[in-house]
Amino acid sequence: MQRKNAHALKKEEASPGLHGRLWIDGTEGTFLGYGRIILLERIREHGSITQAAKSMKMAYRHAWELVDSMNRQSSKPLVEAATGGRNGGGARLTKEGARAILLFWELYADFQAYLQRQQKKTRLLLR
Amino acid sequence: MQRKNAHALKKEEASPGLHGRLWIDGTEGTFLGYGRIILLERIREHGSITQAAKSMKMAYRHAWELVDSMNRQSSKPLVEAATGGRNGGGARLTKEGARAILLFWELYADFQAYLQRQQKKTRLLLR
DNA sequence: TTTCGTTATTCCCTCCAGTATATTACGCTA
DNA sequence: TAGCGTAATATACTGGAGGGAATAACGAAA
């Protein structure tokens, strides 16, 4: 962002027209946003914070902080992590985590449609 | 903002619940956003980029870059600036600039109402 | 008890958006 | 012509978000 603070995303390529971003704040700031949801999906897919972070080219440290932040702000943890053991441990999505993903994508899709509807109002201004 | 990224805003205090941001991209990236609209309003109010920037505690250099970026991407300039003269020059909003402010606040208000409507969907998740 | 890959945690570094500062260009007024 | 407050432009600085790397803790399995 635009390394944004609150909502960094790669580039989003800036096509002319209306754009927007959606996120959910909790008691400590950001709770769920686009990037965090992707991270949750990758954790579900790989069963490990390390692998999830690698798959997004994100530093493990950053990924862990995001997971910790989400767990602290959620009514119930979204991710459960275990250290040691068979393969060194791992992380799995809780039922609550899966619900969060579904809810966010629902909001997200609705929002994209909303932006599409509003789009036309901006056309007269741009070069 | 959000270093971010393209849409830094002061803090927005992160109250729990659904939040969002809206902006309009042009050919070179951001064209209009919340901060740029505030800047346009301050220019209209003060008749000078220097004073507008000061009133927002923004560096003149940054303010000037934003104005330049908006003018370059708009079909017609939003701000006209004059150097030298009576009081050293100044800057005034064009008709197009005033239209941009109105349009944006219209989109913004509608968007806030939209967020309000979607708000309830997030309640079950937060602690 | 050794091995292994993960989570958890610490410390340092890098990058860059925005700031700070300085200088020049400008043109009306007196 | 000198003075003024602004626009315009260049250069250097800064703070903080995120990255990189290193280390300890962990616990099942061989």
CSV table of C-alpha atoms (C1' of nucleotides) in Angstrom, one decimal:
chain,number,residue,atom,x,y,z
A,1,MET,CA,0.0,0.0,0.0
A,2,GLN,CA,0.5,1.3,0.0
A,3,ARG,CA,1.9,-0.7,2.5
A,4,LYS,CA,-0.7,0.1,4.4
A,5,ASN,CA,-1.0,0.1,7.6
A,6,ALA,CA,-4.3,-1.4,8.4
A,7,HIS,CA,-4.8,-3.2,5.2
A,8,ALA,CA,-1.8,-4.0,3.1
A,9,LEU,CA,-2.4,-6.1,0.1
A,10,LYS,CA,-0.1,-6.7,-2.8
A,11,LYS,CA,-1.0,-4.2,-5.5
A,12,GLU,CA,-4.5,-4.6,-6.7
A,13,GLU,CA,-3.4,-3.0,-9.9
A,14,ALA,CA,-5.4,0.2,-9.6
A,15,SER,CA,-7.8,0.0,-12.5
A,16,PRO,CA,-9.7,3.2,-13.1
A,17,GLY,CA,-13.0,3.4,-11.2
A,18,LEU,CA,-14.4,2.8,-7.8
A,19,HIS,CA,-12.6,0.6,-5.3
A,20,GLY,CA,-13.0,-0.3,-1.7
A,21,ARG,CA,-11.8,-2.4,1.1
A,22,LEU,CA,-13.7,-4.1,3.9
A,23,TRP,CA,-12.5,-5.4,7.3
A,24,ILE,CA,-13.7,-6.2,10.8
A,25,ASP,CA,-12.2,-4.5,13.8
A,26,GLY,CA,-12.0,-6.0,17.2
A,27,THR,CA,-11.0,-4.8,20.6
A,28,GLU,CA,-7.3,-4.4,19.6
A,29,GLY,CA,-7.7,-3.1,16.0
A,30,THR,CA,-8.0,-5.2,12.9
A,31,PHE,CA,-9.6,-8.6,13.6
A,32,LEU,CA,-10.4,-9.9,10.1
A,33,GLY,CA,-9.4,-8.6,6.7
A,34,TYR,CA,-8.7,-10.0,3.2
A,35,GLY,CA,-5.1,-11.0,4.0
A,36,ARG,CA,-6.0,-12.6,7.3
A,37,ILE,CA,-8.7,-14.7,5.6
A,38,ILE,CA,-6.3,-15.9,2.9
A,39,LEU,CA,-4.0,-16.9,5.7
A,40,LEU,CA,-6.7,-18.9,7.5
A,41,GLU,CA,-7.4,-20.7,4.3
A,42,ARG,CA,-3.8,-21.5,3.8
A,43,ILE,CA,-3.5,-22.8,7.3
A,44,ARG,CA,-6.5,-25.1,6.7
A,45,GLU,CA,-4.9,-26.3,3.5
A,46,HIS,CA,-1.4,-26.9,4.9
A,47,GLY,CA,-2.0,-27.7,8.5
A,48,SER,CA,0.9,-25.5,9.6
A,49,ILE,CA,1.5,-21.8,10.1
A,50,THR,CA,5.0,-22.2,8.7
A,51,GLN,CA,3.8,-23.8,5.4
A,52,ALA,CA,0.9,-21.3,5.2
A,53,ALA,CA,3.2,-18.4,5.5
A,54,LYS,CA,5.7,-19.8,3.0
A,55,SER,CA,2.9,-20.3,0.5
A,56,MET,CA,2.0,-16.6,0.7
A,57,LYS,CA,5.7,-15.5,0.8
A,58,MET,CA,4.9,-14.0,4.2
A,59,ALA,CA,7.4,-14.0,7.1
A,60,TYR,CA,6.5,-16.7,9.7
A,61,ARG,CA,6.8,-14.1,12.4
A,62,HIS,CA,4.2,-11.9,10.7
A,63,ALA,CA,1.8,-14.8,10.1
A,64,TRP,CA,2.1,-15.9,13.7
A,65,GLU,CA,1.3,-12.4,14.9
A,66,LEU,CA,-1.8,-12.3,12.7
A,67,VAL,CA,-3.0,-15.7,14.0
A,68,ASP,CA,-2.3,-14.6,17.6
A,69,SER,CA,-4.2,-11.4,17.1
A,70,MET,CA,-7.2,-13.1,15.6
A,71,ASN,CA,-7.4,-15.7,18.4
A,72,ARG,CA,-7.1,-13.0,21.1
A,73,GLN,CA,-10.0,-11.0,19.6
A,74,SER,CA,-12.3,-13.9,18.7
A,75,SER,CA,-15.0,-15.2,21.0
A,76,LYS,CA,-13.4,-18.6,20.4
A,77,PRO,CA,-10.0,-19.3,18.9
A,78,LEU,CA,-10.0,-19.5,15.1
A,79,VAL,CA,-6.8,-21.6,15.0
A,80,GLU,CA,-5.4,-24.2,17.3
A,81,ALA,CA,-1.7,-24.8,17.3
A,82,ALA,CA,0.3,-27.6,18.8
A,83,THR,CA,4.1,-27.7,19.4
A,84,GLY,CA,6.3,-30.8,19.2
A,85,GLY,CA,5.0,-34.2,18.4
A,86,ARG,CA,5.0,-36.4,15.4
A,87,ASN,CA,5.8,-33.8,12.8
A,88,GLY,CA,6.8,-31.1,15.1
A,89,GLY,CA,3.3,-30.0,15.7
A,90,GLY,CA,1.0,-28.0,13.4
A,91,ALA,CA,-2.0,-25.8,13.3
A,92,ARG,CA,-5.6,-26.5,12.5
A,93,LEU,CA,-8.6,-24.4,11.8
A,94,THR,CA,-11.4,-24.6,14.4
A,95,LYS,CA,-15.0,-24.7,13.5
A,96,GLU,CA,-15.1,-21.0,14.4
A,97,GLY,CA,-12.2,-20.4,12.0
A,98,ALA,CA,-14.2,-22.0,9.2
A,99,ARG,CA,-17.2,-19.9,10.0
A,100,ALA,CA,-15.1,-16.8,9.9
A,101,ILE,CA,-13.9,-17.6,6.4
A,102,LEU,CA,-17.4,-18.2,5.2
A,103,LEU,CA,-18.8,-15.1,6.8
A,104,PHE,CA,-16.1,-12.9,5.3
A,105,TRP,CA,-16.4,-14.2,1.8
A,106,GLU,CA,-20.1,-13.6,2.0
A,107,LEU,CA,-19.6,-10.0,3.0
A,108,TYR,CA,-16.8,-9.6,0.4
A,109,ALA,CA,-18.9,-10.9,-2.5
A,110,ASP,CA,-21.8,-8.6,-1.5
A,111,PHE,CA,-19.5,-5.7,-1.3
A,112,GLN,CA,-18.0,-6.3,-4.7
A,113,ALA,CA,-21.5,-6.3,-6.1
A,114,TYR,CA,-22.2,-3.1,-4.3
A,115,LEU,CA,-19.1,-1.4,-5.8
A,116,GLN,CA,-20.2,-2.6,-9.2
A,117,ARG,CA,-23.6,-0.9,-8.7
A,118,GLN,CA,-22.0,2.4,-7.6
A,119,GLN,CA,-19.4,2.3,-10.3
A,120,LYS,CA,-21.3,4.3,-12.9
A,121,LYS,CA,-21.5,7.4,-10.6
A,122,THR,CA,-17.8,7.9,-11.0
A,123,ARG,CA,-17.5,7.8,-14.8
A,124,LEU,CA,-18.1,11.5,-15.5
A,125,LEU,CA,-15.1,12.6,-13.6
A,126,LEU,CA,-12.2,10.6,-14.8
A,127,ARG,CA,-10.1,11.5,-17.8
B,1,MET,CA,-3.0,3.6,5.9
B,2,GLN,CA,-2.7,1.5,4.6
B,3,ARG,CA,1.1,2.7,5.5
B,4,LYS,CA,-0.8,2.9,4.4
B,5,ASN,CA,-1.0,2.1,1.8
B,6,ALA,CA,-2.6,4.5,-0.5
B,7,HIS,CA,-5.2,5.4,2.0
B,8,ALA,CA,-3.6,6.6,5.1
B,9,LEU,CA,-5.9,8.3,7.5
B,10,LYS,CA,-5.1,9.4,11.0
B,11,LYS,CA,-6.3,6.5,13.2
B,12,GLU,CA,-10.0,6.0,12.9
B,13,GLU,CA,-9.8,4.5,16.3
B,14,ALA,CA,-10.8,1.0,15.4
B,15,SER,CA,-14.2,0.5,17.0
B,16,PRO,CA,-15.2,-3.2,17.0
B,17,GLY,CA,-17.4,-4.0,14.0
B,18,LEU,CA,-17.4,-3.7,10.3
B,19,HIS,CA,-15.3,-1.0,8.6
B,20,GLY,CA,-14.5,-0.1,5.1
B,21,ARG,CA,-12.8,2.4,2.8
B,22,LEU,CA,-13.8,3.7,-0.5
B,23,TRP,CA,-11.7,5.4,-3.2
B,24,ILE,CA,-11.5,6.1,-6.9
B,25,ASP,CA,-8.5,5.0,-9.0
B,26,GLY,CA,-7.4,6.8,-12.1
B,27,THR,CA,-4.8,6.0,-14.7
B,28,GLU,CA,-1.9,6.5,-12.3
B,29,GLY,CA,-3.3,4.9,-9.1
B,30,THR,CA,-5.4,6.7,-6.5
B,31,PHE,CA,-7.4,9.6,-7.9
B,32,LEU,CA,-9.8,10.5,-5.1
B,33,GLY,CA,-10.0,9.3,-1.6
B,34,TYR,CA,-11.1,10.5,1.8
B,35,GLY,CA,-7.9,12.4,2.6
B,36,ARG,CA,-7.7,14.0,-0.9
B,37,ILE,CA,-11.3,15.3,-0.6
B,38,ILE,CA,-10.6,16.8,2.8
B,39,LEU,CA,-7.6,18.5,1.2
B,40,LEU,CA,-9.8,19.9,-1.6
B,41,GLU,CA,-12.1,21.3,1.0
B,42,ARG,CA,-9.3,23.0,2.9
B,43,ILE,CA,-8.0,24.5,-0.3
B,44,ARG,CA,-11.4,25.9,-1.1
B,45,GLU,CA,-11.6,27.3,2.5
B,46,HIS,CA,-8.1,28.8,2.6
B,47,GLY,CA,-7.4,29.7,-1.0
B,48,SER,CA,-3.9,28.3,-0.7
B,49,ILE,CA,-2.2,24.9,-0.8
B,50,THR,CA,0.2,26.1,1.9
B,51,GLN,CA,-2.5,27.0,4.3
B,52,ALA,CA,-4.6,24.0,3.5
B,53,ALA,CA,-1.7,21.7,4.2
B,54,LYS,CA,-0.9,23.5,7.5
B,55,SER,CA,-4.5,23.2,8.6
B,56,MET,CA,-4.2,19.4,8.2
B,57,LYS,CA,-0.7,19.2,9.6
B,58,MET,CA,0.3,17.8,6.3
B,59,ALA,CA,3.7,18.6,4.6
B,60,TYR,CA,3.3,21.1,1.8
B,61,ARG,CA,5.2,18.8,-0.5
B,62,HIS,CA,2.8,16.0,0.1
B,63,ALA,CA,-0.2,18.2,-0.4
B,64,TRP,CA,1.2,19.6,-3.6
B,65,GLU,CA,1.8,16.1,-4.9
B,66,LEU,CA,-1.8,15.1,-4.2
B,67,VAL,CA,-3.1,18.1,-6.0
B,68,ASP,CA,-0.9,17.5,-9.0
B,69,SER,CA,-1.9,13.9,-9.1
B,70,MET,CA,-5.6,14.8,-9.0
B,71,ASN,CA,-5.2,17.4,-11.7
B,72,ARG,CA,-3.3,15.0,-14.0
B,73,GLN,CA,-5.9,12.3,-13.7
B,74,SER,CA,-9.0,14.4,-14.0
B,75,SER,CA,-10.8,15.2,-17.2
B,76,LYS,CA,-10.5,18.9,-16.1
B,77,PRO,CA,-8.3,20.3,-13.4
B,78,LEU,CA,-9.8,20.2,-9.9
B,79,VAL,CA,-7.5,23.0,-8.6
B,80,GLU,CA,-6.0,26.0,-10.3
B,81,ALA,CA,-2.9,27.5,-8.7
B,82,ALA,CA,-1.2,30.8,-9.4
B,83,THR,CA,2.3,31.8,-8.4
B,84,GLY,CA,3.3,35.3,-7.6
B,85,GLY,CA,1.0,38.3,-7.5
B,86,ARG,CA,-1.0,40.1,-4.9
B,87,ASN,CA,-0.5,37.8,-2.0
B,88,GLY,CA,2.1,35.6,-3.6
B,89,GLY,CA,-0.4,33.6,-5.5
B,90,GLY,CA,-2.8,31.0,-4.2
B,91,ALA,CA,-5.0,28.1,-5.3
B,92,ARG,CA,-8.7,27.9,-6.0
B,93,LEU,CA,-11.1,25.1,-6.6
B,94,THR,CA,-12.5,24.8,-10.0
B,95,LYS,CA,-16.2,23.9,-10.7
B,96,GLU,CA,-14.9,20.4,-11.4
B,97,GLY,CA,-13.3,20.3,-8.0
B,98,ALA,CA,-16.5,21.3,-6.3
B,99,ARG,CA,-18.3,18.5,-8.2
B,100,ALA,CA,-15.7,16.0,-7.1
B,101,ILE,CA,-16.3,16.9,-3.5
B,102,LEU,CA,-20.1,16.5,-3.8
B,103,LEU,CA,-19.8,13.3,-5.7
B,104,PHE,CA,-17.5,11.8,-3.2
B,105,TRP,CA,-19.5,12.7,-0.1
B,106,GLU,CA,-22.5,11.2,-1.8
B,107,LEU,CA,-20.7,7.9,-2.4
B,108,TYR,CA,-19.3,8.1,1.1
B,109,ALA,CA,-22.6,8.6,2.9
B,110,ASP,CA,-24.3,5.8,0.9
B,111,PHE,CA,-21.3,3.6,1.8
B,112,GLN,CA,-21.6,4.3,5.5
B,113,ALA,CA,-25.2,3.4,5.4
B,114,TYR,CA,-24.3,0.2,3.6
B,115,LEU,CA,-21.8,-0.7,6.2
B,116,GLN,CA,-24.4,-0.1,8.9
B,117,ARG,CA,-26.8,-2.5,7.2
B,118,GLN,CA,-24.1,-5.2,7.0
B,119,GLN,CA,-22.9,-4.6,10.5
B,120,LYS,CA,-25.2,-7.1,12.2
B,121,LYS,CA,-23.7,-10.1,10.2
B,122,THR,CA,-20.5,-9.7,12.2
B,123,ARG,CA,-21.8,-9.7,15.7
B,124,LEU,CA,-21.7,-13.4,16.4
B,125,LEU,CA,-18.0,-13.6,15.9
B,126,LEU,CA,-16.4,-11.0,18.0
B,127,ARG,CA,-15.5,-11.4,21.7
C,1,DT,C1',18.1,-40.5,24.2
C,2,DT,C1',18.5,-38.8,19.6
C,3,DT,C1',16.1,-37.0,15.8
C,4,DC,C1',12.9,-34.0,13.6
C,5,DG,C1',9.8,-30.1,12.1
C,6,DT,C1',7.0,-27.4,14.1
C,7,DT,C1',5.5,-23.4,17.3
C,8,DA,C1',7.0,-19.6,20.0
C,9,DT,C1',10.1,-15.6,20.8
C,10,DT,C1',13.9,-12.3,20.3
C,11,DC,C1',16.8,-9.1,18.0
C,12,DC,C1',18.3,-6.6,14.1
C,13,DC,C1',17.7,-4.7,9.3
C,14,DT,C1',15.4,-2.8,5.3
C,15,DC,C1',12.4,-0.2,2.7
C,16,DC,C1',9.7,3.7,1.7
C,17,DA,C1',5.7,6.9,2.5
C,18,DG,C1',5.6,11.0,4.4
C,19,DT,C1',8.2,14.8,6.8
C,20,DA,C1',11.5,18.6,7.2
C,21,DT,C1',14.2,21.9,5.2
C,22,DA,C1',16.1,24.8,1.8
C,23,DT,C1',16.1,27.2,-2.6
C,24,DT,C1',14.2,29.2,-6.7
C,25,DA,C1',10.4,31.2,-9.6
C,26,DC,C1',6.7,34.2,-9.8
C,27,DG,C1',4.1,38.6,-10.2
C,28,DC,C1',1.4,42.2,-7.9
C,29,DT,C1',2.0,46.3,-4.9
C,30,DA,C1',4.0,50.2,-3.1
D,1,DT,C1',13.2,48.4,-7.7
D,2,DA,C1',12.4,46.1,-3.4
D,3,DG,C1',9.4,43.4,-0.7
D,4,DC,C1',5.9,40.0,0.2
D,5,DG,C1',3.8,35.3,0.4
D,6,DT,C1',2.8,32.0,-2.4
D,7,DA,C1',3.8,28.0,-5.8
D,8,DA,C1',7.2,24.8,-7.5
D,9,DT,C1',11.1,21.8,-7.0
D,10,DA,C1',15.2,19.3,-5.0
D,11,DT,C1',17.6,17.0,-1.3
D,12,DA,C1',18.0,14.8,3.0
D,13,DC,C1',15.9,12.8,7.2
D,14,DT,C1',12.7,9.8,9.9
D,15,DG,C1',9.7,6.4,11.9
D,16,DG,C1',7.5,2.3,11.9
D,17,DA,C1',5.6,-1.8,9.5
D,18,DG,C1',7.1,-5.8,7.9
D,19,DG,C1',11.1,-9.1,6.8
D,20,DG,C1',15.2,-12.1,7.9
D,21,DA,C1',17.6,-14.8,10.8
D,22,DA,C1',18.7,-17.1,14.9
D,23,DT,C1',17.4,-19.7,19.1
D,24,DA,C1',14.7,-22.2,22.5
D,25,DA,C1',10.8,-25.2,23.7
D,26,DC,C1',8.1,-29.0,22.6
D,27,DG,C1',6.8,-33.9,22.2
D,28,DA,C1',6.0,-38.1,19.4
D,29,DA,C1',8.6,-41.7,17.1
D,30,DA,C1',12.4,-44.5,16.1
